[in-house]
Short mmCIF file of C-alpha atoms and ligand atoms in Angstrom, two decimals:
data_model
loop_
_atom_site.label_atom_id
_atom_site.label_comp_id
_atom_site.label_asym_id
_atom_site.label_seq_id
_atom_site.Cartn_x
_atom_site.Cartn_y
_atom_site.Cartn_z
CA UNK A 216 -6.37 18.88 -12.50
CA UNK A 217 -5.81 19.04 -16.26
CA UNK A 218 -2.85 16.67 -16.89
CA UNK A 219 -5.04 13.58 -14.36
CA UNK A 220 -7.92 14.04 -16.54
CA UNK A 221 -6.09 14.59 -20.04
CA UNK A 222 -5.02 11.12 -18.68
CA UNK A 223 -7.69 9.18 -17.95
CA UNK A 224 -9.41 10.28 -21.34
CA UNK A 225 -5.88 8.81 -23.03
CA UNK A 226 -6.55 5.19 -21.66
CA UNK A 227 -10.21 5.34 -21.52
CA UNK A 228 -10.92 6.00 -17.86
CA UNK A 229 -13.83 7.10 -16.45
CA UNK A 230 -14.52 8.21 -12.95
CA UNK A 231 -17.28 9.49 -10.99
CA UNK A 232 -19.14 9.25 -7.60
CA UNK A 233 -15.88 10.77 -5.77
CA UNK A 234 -12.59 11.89 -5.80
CA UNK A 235 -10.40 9.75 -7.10
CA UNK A 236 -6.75 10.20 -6.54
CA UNK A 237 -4.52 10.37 -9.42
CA UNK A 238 -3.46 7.16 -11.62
CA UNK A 239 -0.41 5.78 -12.18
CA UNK A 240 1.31 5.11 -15.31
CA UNK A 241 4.12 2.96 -14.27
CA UNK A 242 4.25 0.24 -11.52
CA UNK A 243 7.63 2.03 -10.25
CA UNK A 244 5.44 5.02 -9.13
CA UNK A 245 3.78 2.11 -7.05
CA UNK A 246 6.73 2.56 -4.52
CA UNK A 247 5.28 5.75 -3.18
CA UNK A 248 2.05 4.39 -2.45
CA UNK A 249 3.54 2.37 -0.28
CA UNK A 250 3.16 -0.45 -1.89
CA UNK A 251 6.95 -2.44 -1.22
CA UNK A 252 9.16 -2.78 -3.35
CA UNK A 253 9.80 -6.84 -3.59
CA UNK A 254 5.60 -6.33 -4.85
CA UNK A 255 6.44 -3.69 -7.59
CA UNK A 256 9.82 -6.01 -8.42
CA UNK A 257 7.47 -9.25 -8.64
CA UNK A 258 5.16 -7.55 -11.11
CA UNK A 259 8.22 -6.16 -13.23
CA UNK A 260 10.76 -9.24 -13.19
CA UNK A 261 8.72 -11.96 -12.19
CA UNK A 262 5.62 -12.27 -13.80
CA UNK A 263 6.97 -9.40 -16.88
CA UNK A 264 4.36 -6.98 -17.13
CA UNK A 265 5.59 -4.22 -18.61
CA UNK A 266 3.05 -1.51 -16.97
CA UNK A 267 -0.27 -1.18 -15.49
CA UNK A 268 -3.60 -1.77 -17.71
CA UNK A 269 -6.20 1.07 -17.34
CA UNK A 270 -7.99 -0.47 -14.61
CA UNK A 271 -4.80 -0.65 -12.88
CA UNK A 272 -4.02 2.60 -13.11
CA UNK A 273 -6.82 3.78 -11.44
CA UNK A 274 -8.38 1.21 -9.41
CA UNK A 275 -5.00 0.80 -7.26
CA UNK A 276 -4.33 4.03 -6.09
CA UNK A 277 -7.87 4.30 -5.29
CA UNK A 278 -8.14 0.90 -3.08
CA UNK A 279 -4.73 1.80 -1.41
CA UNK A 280 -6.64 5.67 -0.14
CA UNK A 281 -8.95 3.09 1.00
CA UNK A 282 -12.05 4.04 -1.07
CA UNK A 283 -14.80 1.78 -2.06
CA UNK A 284 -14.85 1.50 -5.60
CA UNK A 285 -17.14 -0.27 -7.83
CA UNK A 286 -14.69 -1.01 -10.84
CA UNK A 287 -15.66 -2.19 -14.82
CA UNK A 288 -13.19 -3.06 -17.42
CA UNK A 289 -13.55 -5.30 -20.00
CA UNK A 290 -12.91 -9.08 -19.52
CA UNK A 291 -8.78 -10.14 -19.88
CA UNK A 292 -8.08 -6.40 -18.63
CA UNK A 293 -6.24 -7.38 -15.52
CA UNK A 294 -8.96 -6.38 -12.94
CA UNK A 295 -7.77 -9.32 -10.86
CA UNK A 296 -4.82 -7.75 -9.89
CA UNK A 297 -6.12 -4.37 -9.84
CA UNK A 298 -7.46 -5.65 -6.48
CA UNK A 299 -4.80 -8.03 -5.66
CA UNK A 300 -2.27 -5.28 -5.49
CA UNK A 301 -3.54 -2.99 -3.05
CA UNK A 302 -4.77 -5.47 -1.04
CA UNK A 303 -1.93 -7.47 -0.57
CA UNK A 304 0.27 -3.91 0.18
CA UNK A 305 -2.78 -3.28 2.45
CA UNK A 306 -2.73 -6.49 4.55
CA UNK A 307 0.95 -5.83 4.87
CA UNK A 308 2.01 -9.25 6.40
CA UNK A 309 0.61 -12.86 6.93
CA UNK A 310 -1.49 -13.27 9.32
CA UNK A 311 -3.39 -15.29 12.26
CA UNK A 312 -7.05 -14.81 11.21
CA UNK A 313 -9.58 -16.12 8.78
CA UNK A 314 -9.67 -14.12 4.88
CA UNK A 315 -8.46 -10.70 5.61
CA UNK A 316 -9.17 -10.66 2.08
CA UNK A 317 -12.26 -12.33 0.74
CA UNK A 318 -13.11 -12.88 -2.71
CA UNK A 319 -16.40 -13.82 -4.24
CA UNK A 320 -16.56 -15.58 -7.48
CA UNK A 321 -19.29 -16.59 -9.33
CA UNK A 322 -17.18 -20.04 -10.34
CA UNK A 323 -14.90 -22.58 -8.90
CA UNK A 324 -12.81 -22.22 -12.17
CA UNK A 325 -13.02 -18.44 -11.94
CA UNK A 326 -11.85 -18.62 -8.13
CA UNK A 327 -9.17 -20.82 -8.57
CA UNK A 328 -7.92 -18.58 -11.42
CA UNK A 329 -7.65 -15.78 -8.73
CA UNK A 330 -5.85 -18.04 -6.24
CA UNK A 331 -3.09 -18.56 -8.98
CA UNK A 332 -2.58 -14.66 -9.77
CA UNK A 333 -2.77 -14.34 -5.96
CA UNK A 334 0.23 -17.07 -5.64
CA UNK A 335 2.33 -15.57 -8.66
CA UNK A 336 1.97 -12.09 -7.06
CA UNK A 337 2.96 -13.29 -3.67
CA UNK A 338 6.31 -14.93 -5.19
CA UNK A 339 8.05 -16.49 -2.22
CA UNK A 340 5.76 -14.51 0.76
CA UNK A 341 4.32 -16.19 2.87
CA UNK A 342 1.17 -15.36 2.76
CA UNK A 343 -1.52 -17.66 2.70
CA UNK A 344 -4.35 -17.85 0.08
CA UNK A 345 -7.00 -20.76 0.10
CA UNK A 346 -10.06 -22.21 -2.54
CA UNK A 347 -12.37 -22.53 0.21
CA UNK A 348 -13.97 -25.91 -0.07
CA UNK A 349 -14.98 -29.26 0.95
CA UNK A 350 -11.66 -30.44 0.49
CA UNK A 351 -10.06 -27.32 2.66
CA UNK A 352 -12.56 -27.33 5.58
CA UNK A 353 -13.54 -30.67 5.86
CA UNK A 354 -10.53 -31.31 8.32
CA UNK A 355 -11.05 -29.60 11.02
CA UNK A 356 -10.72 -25.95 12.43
CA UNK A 357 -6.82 -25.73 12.32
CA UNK A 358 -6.87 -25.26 8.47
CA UNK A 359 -9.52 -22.79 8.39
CA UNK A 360 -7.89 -20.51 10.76
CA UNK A 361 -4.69 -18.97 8.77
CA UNK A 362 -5.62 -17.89 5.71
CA UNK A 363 -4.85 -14.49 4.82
CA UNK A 364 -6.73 -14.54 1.31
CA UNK A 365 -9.81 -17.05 0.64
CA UNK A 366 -11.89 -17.11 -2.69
CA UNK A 367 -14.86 -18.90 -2.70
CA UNK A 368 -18.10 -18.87 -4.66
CA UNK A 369 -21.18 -18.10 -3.11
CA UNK A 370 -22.82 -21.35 -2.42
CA UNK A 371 -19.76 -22.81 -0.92
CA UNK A 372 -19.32 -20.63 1.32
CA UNK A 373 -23.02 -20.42 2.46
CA UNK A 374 -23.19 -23.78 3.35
CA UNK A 375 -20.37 -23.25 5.65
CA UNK A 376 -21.63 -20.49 7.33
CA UNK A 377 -24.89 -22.13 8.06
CA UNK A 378 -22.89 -25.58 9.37
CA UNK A 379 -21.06 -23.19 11.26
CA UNK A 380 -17.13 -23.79 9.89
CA UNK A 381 -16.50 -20.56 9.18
CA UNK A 382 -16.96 -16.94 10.51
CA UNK A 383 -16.12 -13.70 8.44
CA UNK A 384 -15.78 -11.05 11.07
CA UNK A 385 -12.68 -10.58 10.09
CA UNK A 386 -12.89 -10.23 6.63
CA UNK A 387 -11.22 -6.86 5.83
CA UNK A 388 -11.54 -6.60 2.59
CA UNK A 389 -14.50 -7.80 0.32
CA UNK A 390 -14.59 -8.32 -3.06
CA UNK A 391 -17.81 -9.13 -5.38
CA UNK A 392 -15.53 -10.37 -8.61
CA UNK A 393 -17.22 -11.02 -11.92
CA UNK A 394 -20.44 -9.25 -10.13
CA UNK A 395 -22.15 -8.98 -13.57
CA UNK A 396 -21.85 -13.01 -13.92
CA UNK A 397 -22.79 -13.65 -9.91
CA UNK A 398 -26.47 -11.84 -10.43
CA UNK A 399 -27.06 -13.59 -13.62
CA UNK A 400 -26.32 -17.02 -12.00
CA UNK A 401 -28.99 -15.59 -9.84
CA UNK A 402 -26.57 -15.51 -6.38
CA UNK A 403 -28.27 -12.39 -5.14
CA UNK A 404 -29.48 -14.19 -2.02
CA UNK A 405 -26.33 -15.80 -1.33
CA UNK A 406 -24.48 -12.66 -1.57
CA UNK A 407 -27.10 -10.76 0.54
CA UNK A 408 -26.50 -13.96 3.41
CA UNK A 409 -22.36 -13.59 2.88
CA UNK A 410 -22.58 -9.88 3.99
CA UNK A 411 -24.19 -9.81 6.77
CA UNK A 412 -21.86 -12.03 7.72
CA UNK A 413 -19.46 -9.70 7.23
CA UNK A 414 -19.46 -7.20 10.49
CA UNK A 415 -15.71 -6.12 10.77
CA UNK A 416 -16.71 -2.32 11.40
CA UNK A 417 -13.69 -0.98 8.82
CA UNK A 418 -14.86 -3.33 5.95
CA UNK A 419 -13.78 -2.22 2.66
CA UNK A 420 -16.13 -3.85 -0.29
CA UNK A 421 -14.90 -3.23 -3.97
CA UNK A 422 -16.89 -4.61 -6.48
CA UNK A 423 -15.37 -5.48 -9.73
CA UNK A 424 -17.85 -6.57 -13.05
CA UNK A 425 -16.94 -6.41 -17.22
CA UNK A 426 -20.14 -4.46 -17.64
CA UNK A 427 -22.27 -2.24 -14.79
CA UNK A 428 -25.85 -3.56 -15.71
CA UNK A 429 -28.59 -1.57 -13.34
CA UNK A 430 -28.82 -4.57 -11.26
CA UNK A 431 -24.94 -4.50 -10.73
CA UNK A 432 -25.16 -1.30 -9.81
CA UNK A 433 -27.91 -1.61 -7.08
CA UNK A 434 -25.93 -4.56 -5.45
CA UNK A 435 -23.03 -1.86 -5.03
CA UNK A 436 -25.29 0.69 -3.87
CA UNK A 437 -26.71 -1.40 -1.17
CA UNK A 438 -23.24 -2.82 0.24
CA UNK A 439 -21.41 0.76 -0.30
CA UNK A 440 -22.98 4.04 0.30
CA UNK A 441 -21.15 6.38 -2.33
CA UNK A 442 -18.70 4.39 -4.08
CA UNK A 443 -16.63 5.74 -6.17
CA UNK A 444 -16.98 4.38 -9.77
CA UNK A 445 -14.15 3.50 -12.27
CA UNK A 446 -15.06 2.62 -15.56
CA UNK A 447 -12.91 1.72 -18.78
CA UNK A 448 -13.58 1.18 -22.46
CA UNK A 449 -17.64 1.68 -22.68
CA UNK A 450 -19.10 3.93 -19.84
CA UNK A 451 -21.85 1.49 -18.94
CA UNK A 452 -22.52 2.65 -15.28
P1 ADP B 680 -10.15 -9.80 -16.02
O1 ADP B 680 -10.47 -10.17 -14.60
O2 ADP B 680 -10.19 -8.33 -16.25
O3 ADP B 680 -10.98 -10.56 -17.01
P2 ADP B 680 -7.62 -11.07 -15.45
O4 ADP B 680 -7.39 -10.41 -14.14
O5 ADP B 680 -8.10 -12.46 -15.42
O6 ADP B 680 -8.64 -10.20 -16.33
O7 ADP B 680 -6.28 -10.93 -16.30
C1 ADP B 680 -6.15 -11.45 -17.58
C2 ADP B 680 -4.69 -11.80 -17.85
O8 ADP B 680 -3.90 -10.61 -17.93
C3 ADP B 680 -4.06 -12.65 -16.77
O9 ADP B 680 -3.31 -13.67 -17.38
C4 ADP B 680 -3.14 -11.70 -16.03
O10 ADP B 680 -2.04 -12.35 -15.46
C5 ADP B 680 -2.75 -10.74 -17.13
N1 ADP B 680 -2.36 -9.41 -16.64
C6 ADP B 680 -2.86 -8.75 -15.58
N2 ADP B 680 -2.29 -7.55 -15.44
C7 ADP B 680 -1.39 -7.41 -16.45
C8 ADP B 680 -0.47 -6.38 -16.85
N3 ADP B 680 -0.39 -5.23 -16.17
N4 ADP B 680 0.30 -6.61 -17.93
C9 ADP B 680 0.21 -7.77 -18.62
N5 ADP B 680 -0.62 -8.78 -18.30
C10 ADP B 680 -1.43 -8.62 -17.23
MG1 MG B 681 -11.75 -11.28 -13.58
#
């Protein structure tokens, strides 16, 4: 309707490739996505934000309706917890299994950068989020087992797979962070080996990249039938 899309042109949004549901403007509105309320407090009066970004706006309605989205905003615009949000609200609880929530990064620095937004976001919760490494899976299977949220980047987590530490069928949620940066680091094969590895039959890939390069945009293609795209600042898709 006329006010959403008077919107998104106000903050630069740009959607196509399916219906996206409308944005929100303030993280209170948050609270009738279902997404609870010590979440919405801990983004308010713990880590001060004072409202969404653009990708925000739109990206976490979206993931909560459960659509795949391929996502671009420009780098420092928040599009770590654009994902981090929704997922967290969409995992609901800690739990038993390996990496409900799985997040590729195309550095250990970038990774562990998401591991700290993912522990400032949690506050207190107890949910678990791991760097998966040497270090973390060296000792045995009893660490490897609980962790609701793992990052990784792609070799690392390649070479577990193929020594046989790790398996992702129950990875829930997928996310290709800093896609643009993966391809160029040339991880296309890795990636291609990490998802079909991934065989949880509701999987829910989101792929999130500063710019949408035609490359980018063929990795999304081939992991999501008709995402639907979100784009802010430059419509590079
Ligand atoms: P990107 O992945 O888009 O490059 P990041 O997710 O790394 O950006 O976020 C950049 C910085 O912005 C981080 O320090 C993060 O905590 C902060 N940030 C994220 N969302 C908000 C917000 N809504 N308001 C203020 N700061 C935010
Ligand atoms: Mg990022």
């Amino acid at each position: 309707d006329d006010t959403v899309r008077h919107l998104r042109r106000q903050h630069g949004i740009h959607v196509h490739g399916g219906t996206a549901p409308p944005l929100i403007e303030q993280f209170d509105e948050l609270r009738h996505l279902g997404v609870p309320d010590w979440l919405v407090d801990n983004l308010r009066t713990g880590l001060k934000y004072d409202g969404p970004t653009p990708i925000q706006m739109q990206a976490i309605p979206a993931l909560l309706e459960g659509q795949k989205v391929i996502a671009s905003a420009p780098t420092g615009s928040g599009k770590t917890m654009a994902f981090l949000v929704p997922l967290i609200t969409l995992i609901k609880g800690p739990g038993k299994g390996f990496a409900r929530i799985l997040v590729v990064c195309p550095t250990r620095e970038l990774a562990q950068q998401s591991l700290r937004e993912f522990d400032r976001l949690r506050g207190s919760r107890k949910f678990r989020g791991r760097l998966v490494d040497k270090i973390n899976f060296g000792s045995g299977d009893e660490g490897v087992r609980r962790v609701d949220f793992a990052v990784t980047t792609p070799l690392k987590l390649v070479q577990l797979l193929r020594d046989g530490k790790v398996t992702l069928d129950g990875v829930q949620y997928l996310v290709l962070d800093e896609a643009d940066k993966l391809l160029d680091m040339g991880f296309s094969p890795q990636l291609d080996e990490i998802l079909s590895h991934c065989t949880h039959p509701s999987l829910q890939p989101m792929l999130f990249s500063a710019t949408i390069p035609p490359a980018v945009l063929q990795l999304a293609e081939s992991i999501m039938p008709a995402p639907l795209h979100i784009s802010v600042g430059v419509d590079n898709a």
